[in-house]
PDB file of C-alpha atoms and ligand atoms in Angstrom:
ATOM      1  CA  UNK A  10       0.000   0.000   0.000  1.00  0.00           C
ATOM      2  CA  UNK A  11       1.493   3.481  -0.638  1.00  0.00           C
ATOM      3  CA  UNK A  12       2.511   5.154   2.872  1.00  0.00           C
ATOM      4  CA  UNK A  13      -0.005   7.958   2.805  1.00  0.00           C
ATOM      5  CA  UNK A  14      -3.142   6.490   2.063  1.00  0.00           C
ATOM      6  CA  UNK A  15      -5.696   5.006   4.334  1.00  0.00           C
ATOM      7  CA  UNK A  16      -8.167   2.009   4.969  1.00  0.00           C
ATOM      8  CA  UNK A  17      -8.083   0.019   1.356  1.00  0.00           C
ATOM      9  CA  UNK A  18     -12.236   0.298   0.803  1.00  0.00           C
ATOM     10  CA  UNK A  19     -12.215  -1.819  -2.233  1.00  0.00           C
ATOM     11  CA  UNK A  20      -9.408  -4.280  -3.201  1.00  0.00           C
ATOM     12  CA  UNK A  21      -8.164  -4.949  -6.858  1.00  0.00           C
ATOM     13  CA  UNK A  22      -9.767  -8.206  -6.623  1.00  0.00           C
ATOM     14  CA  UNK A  23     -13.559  -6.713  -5.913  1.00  0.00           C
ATOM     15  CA  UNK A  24     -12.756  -4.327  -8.668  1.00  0.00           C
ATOM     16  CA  UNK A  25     -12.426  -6.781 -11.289  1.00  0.00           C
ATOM     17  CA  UNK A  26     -15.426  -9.351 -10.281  1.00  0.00           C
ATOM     18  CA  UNK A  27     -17.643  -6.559 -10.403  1.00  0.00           C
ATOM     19  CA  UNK A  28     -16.291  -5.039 -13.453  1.00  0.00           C
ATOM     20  CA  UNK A  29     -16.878  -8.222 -14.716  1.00  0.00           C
ATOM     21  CA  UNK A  30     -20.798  -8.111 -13.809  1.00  0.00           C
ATOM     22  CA  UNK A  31     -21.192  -4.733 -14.932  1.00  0.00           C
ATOM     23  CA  UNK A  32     -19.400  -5.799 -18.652  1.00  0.00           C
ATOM     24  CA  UNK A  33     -22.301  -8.496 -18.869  1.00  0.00           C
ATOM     25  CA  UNK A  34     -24.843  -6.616 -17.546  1.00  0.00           C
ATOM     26  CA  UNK A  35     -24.476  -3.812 -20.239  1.00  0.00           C
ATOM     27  CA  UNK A  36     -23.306  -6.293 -23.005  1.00  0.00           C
ATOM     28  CA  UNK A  37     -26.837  -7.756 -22.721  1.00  0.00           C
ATOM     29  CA  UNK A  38     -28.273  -3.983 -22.349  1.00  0.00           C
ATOM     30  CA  UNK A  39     -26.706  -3.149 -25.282  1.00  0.00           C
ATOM     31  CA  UNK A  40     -27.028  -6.102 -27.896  1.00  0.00           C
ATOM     32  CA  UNK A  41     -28.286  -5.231 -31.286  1.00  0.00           C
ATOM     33  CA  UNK A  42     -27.488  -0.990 -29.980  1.00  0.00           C
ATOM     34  CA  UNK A  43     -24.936   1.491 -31.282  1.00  0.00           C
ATOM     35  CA  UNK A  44     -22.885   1.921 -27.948  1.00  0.00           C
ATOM     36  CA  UNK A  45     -20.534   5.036 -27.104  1.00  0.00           C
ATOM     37  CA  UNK A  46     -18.871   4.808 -24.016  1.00  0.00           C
ATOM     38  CA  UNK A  47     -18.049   8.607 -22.982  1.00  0.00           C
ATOM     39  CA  UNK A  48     -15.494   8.413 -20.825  1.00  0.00           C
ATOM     40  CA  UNK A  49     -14.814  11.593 -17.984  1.00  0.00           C
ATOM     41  CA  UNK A  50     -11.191  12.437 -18.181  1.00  0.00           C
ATOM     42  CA  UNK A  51      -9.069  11.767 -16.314  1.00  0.00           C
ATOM     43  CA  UNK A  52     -10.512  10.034 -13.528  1.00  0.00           C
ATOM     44  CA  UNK A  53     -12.216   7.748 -15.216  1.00  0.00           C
ATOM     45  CA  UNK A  54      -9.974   6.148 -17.368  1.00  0.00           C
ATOM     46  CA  UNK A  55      -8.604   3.221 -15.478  1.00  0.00           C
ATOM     47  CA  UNK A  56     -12.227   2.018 -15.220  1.00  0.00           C
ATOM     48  CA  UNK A  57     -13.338   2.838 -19.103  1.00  0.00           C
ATOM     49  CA  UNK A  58     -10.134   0.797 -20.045  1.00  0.00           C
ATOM     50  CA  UNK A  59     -10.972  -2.118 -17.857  1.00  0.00           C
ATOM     51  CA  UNK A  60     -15.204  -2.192 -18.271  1.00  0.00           C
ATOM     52  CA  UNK A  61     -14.203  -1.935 -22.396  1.00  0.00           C
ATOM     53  CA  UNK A  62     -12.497  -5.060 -21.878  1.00  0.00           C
ATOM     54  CA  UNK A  63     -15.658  -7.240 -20.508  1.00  0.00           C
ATOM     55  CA  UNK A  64     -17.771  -5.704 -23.155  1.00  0.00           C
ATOM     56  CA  UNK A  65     -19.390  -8.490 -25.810  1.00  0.00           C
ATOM     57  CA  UNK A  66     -20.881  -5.730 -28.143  1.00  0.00           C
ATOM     58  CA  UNK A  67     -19.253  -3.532 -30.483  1.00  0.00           C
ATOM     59  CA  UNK A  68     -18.432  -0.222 -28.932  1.00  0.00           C
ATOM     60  CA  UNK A  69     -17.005   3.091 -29.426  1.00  0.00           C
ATOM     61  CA  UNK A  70     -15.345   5.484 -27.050  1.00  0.00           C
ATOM     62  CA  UNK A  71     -14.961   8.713 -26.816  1.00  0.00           C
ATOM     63  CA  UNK A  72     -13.948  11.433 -24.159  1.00  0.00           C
ATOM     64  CA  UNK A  73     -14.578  14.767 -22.166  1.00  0.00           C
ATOM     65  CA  UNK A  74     -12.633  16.633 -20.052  1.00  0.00           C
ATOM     66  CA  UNK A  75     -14.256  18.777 -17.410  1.00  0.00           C
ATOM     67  CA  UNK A  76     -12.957  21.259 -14.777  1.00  0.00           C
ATOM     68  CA  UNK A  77     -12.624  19.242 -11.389  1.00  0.00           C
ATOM     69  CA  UNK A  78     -11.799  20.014  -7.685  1.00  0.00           C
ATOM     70  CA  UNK A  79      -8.230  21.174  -8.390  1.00  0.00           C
ATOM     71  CA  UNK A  80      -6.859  19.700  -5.091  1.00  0.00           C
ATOM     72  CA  UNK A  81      -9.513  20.482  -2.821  1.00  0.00           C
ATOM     73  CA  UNK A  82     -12.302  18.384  -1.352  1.00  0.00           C
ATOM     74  CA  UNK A  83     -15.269  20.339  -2.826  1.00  0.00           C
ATOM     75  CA  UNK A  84     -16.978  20.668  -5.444  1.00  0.00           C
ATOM     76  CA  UNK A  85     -18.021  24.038  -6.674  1.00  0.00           C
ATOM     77  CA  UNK A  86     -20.554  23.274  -9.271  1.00  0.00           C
ATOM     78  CA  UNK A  87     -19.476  25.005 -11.928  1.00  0.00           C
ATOM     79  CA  UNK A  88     -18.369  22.984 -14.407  1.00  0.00           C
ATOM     80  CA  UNK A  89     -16.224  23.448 -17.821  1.00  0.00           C
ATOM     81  CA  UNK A  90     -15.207  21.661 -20.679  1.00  0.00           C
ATOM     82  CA  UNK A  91     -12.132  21.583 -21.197  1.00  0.00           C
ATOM     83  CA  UNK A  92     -12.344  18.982 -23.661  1.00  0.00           C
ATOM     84  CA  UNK A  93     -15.166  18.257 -26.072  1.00  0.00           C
ATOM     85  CA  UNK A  94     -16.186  14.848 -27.610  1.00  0.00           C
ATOM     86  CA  UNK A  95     -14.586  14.213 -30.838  1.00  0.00           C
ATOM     87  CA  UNK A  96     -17.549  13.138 -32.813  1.00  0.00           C
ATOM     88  CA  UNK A  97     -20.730  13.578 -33.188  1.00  0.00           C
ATOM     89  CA  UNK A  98     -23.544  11.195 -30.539  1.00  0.00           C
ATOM     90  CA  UNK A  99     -26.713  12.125 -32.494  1.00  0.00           C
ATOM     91  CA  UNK A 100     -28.640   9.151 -32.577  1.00  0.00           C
ATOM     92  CA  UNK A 101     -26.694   7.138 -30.823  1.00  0.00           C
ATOM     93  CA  UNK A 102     -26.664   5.123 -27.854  1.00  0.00           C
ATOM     94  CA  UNK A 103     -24.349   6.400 -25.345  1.00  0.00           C
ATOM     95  CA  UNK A 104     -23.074   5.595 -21.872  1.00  0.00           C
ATOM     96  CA  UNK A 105     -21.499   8.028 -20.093  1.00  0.00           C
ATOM     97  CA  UNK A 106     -18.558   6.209 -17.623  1.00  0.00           C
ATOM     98  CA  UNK A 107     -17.607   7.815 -14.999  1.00  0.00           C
ATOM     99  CA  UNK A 108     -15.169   7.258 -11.864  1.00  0.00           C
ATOM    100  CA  UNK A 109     -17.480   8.910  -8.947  1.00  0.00           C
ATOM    101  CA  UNK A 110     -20.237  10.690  -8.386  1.00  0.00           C
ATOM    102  CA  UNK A 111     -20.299  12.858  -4.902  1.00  0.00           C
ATOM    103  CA  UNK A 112     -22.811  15.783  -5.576  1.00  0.00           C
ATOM    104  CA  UNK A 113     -23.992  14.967  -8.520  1.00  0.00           C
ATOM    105  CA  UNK A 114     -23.402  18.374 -10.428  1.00  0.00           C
ATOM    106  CA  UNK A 115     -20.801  17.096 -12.518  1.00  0.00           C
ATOM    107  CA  UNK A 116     -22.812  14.768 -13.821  1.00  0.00           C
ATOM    108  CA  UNK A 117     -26.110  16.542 -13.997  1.00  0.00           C
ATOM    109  CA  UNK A 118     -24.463  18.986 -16.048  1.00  0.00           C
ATOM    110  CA  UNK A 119     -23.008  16.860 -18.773  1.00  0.00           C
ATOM    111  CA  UNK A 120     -26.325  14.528 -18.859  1.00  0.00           C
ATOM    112  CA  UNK A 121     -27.757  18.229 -19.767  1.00  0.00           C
ATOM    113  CA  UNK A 122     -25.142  18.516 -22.068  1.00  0.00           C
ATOM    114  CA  UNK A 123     -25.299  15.732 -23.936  1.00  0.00           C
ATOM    115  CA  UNK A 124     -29.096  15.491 -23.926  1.00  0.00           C
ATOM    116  CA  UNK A 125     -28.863  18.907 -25.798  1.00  0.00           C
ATOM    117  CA  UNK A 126     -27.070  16.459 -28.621  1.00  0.00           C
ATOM    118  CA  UNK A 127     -29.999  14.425 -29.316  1.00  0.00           C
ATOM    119  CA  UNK A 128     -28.784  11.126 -28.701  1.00  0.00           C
ATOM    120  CA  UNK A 129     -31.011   8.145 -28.998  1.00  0.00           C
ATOM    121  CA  UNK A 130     -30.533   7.234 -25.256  1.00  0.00           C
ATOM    122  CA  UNK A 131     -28.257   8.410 -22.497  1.00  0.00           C
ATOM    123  CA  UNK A 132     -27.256   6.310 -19.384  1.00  0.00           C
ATOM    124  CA  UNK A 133     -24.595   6.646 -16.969  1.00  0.00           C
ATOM    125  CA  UNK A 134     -22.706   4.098 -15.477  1.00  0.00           C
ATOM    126  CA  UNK A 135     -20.218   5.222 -12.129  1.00  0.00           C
ATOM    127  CA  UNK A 136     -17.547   2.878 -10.448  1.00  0.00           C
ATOM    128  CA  UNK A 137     -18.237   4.720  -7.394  1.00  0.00           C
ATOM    129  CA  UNK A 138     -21.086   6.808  -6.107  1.00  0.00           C
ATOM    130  CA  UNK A 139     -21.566   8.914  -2.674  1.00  0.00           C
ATOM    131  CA  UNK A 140     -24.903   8.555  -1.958  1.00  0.00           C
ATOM    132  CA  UNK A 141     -24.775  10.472   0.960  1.00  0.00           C
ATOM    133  CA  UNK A 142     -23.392  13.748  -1.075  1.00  0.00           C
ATOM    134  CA  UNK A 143     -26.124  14.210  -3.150  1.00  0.00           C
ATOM    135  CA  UNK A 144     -26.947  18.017  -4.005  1.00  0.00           C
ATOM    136  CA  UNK A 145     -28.940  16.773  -7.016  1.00  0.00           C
ATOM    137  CA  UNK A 146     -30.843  13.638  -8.285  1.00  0.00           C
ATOM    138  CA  UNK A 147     -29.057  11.598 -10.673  1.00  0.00           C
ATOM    139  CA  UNK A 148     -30.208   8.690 -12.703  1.00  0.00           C
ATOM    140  CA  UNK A 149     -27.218   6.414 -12.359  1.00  0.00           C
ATOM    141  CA  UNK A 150     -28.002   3.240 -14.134  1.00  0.00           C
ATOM    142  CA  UNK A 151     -24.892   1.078 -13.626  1.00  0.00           C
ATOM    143  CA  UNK A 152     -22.866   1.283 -10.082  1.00  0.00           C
ATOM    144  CA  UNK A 153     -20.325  -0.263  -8.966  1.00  0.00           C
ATOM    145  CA  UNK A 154     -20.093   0.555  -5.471  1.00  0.00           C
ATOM    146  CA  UNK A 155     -21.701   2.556  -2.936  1.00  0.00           C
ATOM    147  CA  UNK A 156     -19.211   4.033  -0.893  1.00  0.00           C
ATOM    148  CA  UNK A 157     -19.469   6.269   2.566  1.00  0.00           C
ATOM    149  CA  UNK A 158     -19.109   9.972   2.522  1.00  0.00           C
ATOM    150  CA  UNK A 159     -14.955   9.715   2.600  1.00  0.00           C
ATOM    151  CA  UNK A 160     -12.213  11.469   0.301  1.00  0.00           C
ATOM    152  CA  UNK A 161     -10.724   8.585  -1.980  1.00  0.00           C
ATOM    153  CA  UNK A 162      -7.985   7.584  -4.461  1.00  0.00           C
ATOM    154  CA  UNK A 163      -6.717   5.210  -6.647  1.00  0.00           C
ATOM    155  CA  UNK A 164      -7.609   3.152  -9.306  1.00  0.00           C
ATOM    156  CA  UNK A 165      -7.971   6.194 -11.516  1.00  0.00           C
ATOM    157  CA  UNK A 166      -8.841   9.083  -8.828  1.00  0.00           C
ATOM    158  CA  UNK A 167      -6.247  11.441  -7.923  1.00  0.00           C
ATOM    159  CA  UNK A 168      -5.565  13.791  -5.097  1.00  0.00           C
ATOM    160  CA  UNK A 169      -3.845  16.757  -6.719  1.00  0.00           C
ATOM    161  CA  UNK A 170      -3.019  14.446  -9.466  1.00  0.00           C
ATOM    162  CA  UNK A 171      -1.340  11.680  -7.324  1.00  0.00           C
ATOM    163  CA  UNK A 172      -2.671   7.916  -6.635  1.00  0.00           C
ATOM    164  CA  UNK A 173      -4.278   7.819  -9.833  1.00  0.00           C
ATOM    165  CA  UNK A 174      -1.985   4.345 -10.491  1.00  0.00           C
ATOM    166  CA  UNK A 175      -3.233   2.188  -7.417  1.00  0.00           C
ATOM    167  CA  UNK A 176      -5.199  -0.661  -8.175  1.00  0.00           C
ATOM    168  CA  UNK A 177      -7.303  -0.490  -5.172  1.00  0.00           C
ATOM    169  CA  UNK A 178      -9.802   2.078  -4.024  1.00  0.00           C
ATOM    170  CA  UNK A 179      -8.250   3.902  -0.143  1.00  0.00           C
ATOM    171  CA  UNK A 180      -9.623   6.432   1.882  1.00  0.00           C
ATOM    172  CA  UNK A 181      -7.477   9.678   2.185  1.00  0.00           C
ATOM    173  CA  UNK A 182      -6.828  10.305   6.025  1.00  0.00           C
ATOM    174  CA  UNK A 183      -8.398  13.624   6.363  1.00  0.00           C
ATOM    175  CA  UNK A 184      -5.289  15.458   7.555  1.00  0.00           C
ATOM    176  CA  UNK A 185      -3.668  14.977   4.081  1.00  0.00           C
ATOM    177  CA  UNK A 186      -5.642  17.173   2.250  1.00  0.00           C
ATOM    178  CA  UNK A 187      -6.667  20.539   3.084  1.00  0.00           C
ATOM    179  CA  UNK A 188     -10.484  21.226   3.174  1.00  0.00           C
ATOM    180  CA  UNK A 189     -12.144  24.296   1.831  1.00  0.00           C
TER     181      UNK A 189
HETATM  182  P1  5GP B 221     -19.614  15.853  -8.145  1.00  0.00           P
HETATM  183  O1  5GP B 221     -19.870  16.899  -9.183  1.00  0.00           O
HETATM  184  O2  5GP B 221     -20.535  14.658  -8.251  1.00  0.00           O
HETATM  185  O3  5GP B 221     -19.609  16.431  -6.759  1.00  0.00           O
HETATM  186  O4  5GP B 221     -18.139  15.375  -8.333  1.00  0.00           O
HETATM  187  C1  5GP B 221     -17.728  14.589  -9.358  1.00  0.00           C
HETATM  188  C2  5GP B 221     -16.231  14.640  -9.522  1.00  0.00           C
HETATM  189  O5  5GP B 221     -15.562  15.054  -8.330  1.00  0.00           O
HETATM  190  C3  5GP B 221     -15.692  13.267  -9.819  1.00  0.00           C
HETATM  191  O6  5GP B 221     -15.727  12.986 -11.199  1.00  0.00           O
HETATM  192  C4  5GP B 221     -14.285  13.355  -9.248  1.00  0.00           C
HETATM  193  O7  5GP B 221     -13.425  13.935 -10.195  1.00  0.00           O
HETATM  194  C5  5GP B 221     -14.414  14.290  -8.074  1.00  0.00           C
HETATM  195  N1  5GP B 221     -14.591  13.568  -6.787  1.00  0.00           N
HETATM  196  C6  5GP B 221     -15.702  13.470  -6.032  1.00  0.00           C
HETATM  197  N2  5GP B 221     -15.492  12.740  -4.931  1.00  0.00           N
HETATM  198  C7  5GP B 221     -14.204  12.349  -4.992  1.00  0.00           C
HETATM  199  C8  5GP B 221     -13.385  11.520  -4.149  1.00  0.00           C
HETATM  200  O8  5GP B 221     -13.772  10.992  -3.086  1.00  0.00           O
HETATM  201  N3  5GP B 221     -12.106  11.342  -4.559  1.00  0.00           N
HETATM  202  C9  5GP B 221     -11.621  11.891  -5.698  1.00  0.00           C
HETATM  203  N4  5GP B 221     -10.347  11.625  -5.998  1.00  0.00           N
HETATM  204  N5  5GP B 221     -12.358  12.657  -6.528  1.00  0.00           N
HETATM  205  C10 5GP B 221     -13.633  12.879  -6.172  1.00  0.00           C
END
């Protein structure tokens, strides 16, 4: 375990079993569809890269960058883009994949955003969710783990752009990061 990190929440082994179930689950969803994954840079990456893998249906992927916490706890709810899709997801079917979802205005914005793009359906799939966090409703369709209201990393999540490369899911002692 890296020295600074806390309690291991989710091991690399529960990662992959239910990445595993999630990869069916959507395979069958999806059969006979024309699937975009959307994947949330950066945080989401790790997952994208490993859920692509359990996929039995042909699928696309394509990403969007938008402004994130910076290295605070927080977030503010205002969201940028800092980077747009690359093509076009009219009439498509697309799943947005993201790492977490803590407030939910992240994600409420970009379903918003999207929507606006007329694609033939829109559903969001999140390794991790907060449930506890919630500011706003979200329709999350695939989870992969509820989680309590703590600060993690790894397996793709950062803390001022470190722990990104564990393969585990750890809570971040709260004396590590300053709060807002
Ligand atoms: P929301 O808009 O739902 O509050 O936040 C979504 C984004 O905040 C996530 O995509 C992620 O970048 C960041 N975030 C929220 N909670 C955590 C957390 O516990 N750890 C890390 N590393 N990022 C988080």
């Amino acid at each position: 375990m890296a020295a600074s990190v806390g309690e291991v929440l989710i091991s690399s082994e529960q990662l992959e079993l239910r990445i595993q179930e999630l990869g069916s689950q959507i395979s069958r969803d999806y059969a006979g569809k024309d699937l975009v994954m959307v994947g949330v840079l950066r945080g989401a990456v790790v997952f994208i890269a490993d859920l692509l893998r359990q996929l039995e249906v042909p699928c696309e992927i394509d990403f969007m960058a938008v402004s994130s916490y910076g290295s605070s706890r927080d977030s503010s709810g205002v969201v940028r883009i800092l980077k747009d899709l690359d093509d076009s997801i009219t009439g498509r079917d697309v799943l947005i994949v993201e790492d977490i979802v803590d407030s939910g205005l992240t994600l409420n914005y970009l379903m918003r955003n999207l929507r606006a793009r007329d694609p033939a359906s829109l559903e969001v799939c999140s390794l991790l969710t907060k449930p506890e966090r919630r500011r706003v409703e979200v329709p999350i369709r695939y989870t992969g783990f509820e989680i309590p209201n703590t600060f993690v990393v790894g397996y793709g999540l950062d803390h001022a752009q470190r722990y990104r490369n564990l393969d585990y899911v750890a809570s971040l002692p709260e004396d590590s990061v300053p709060t807002l």
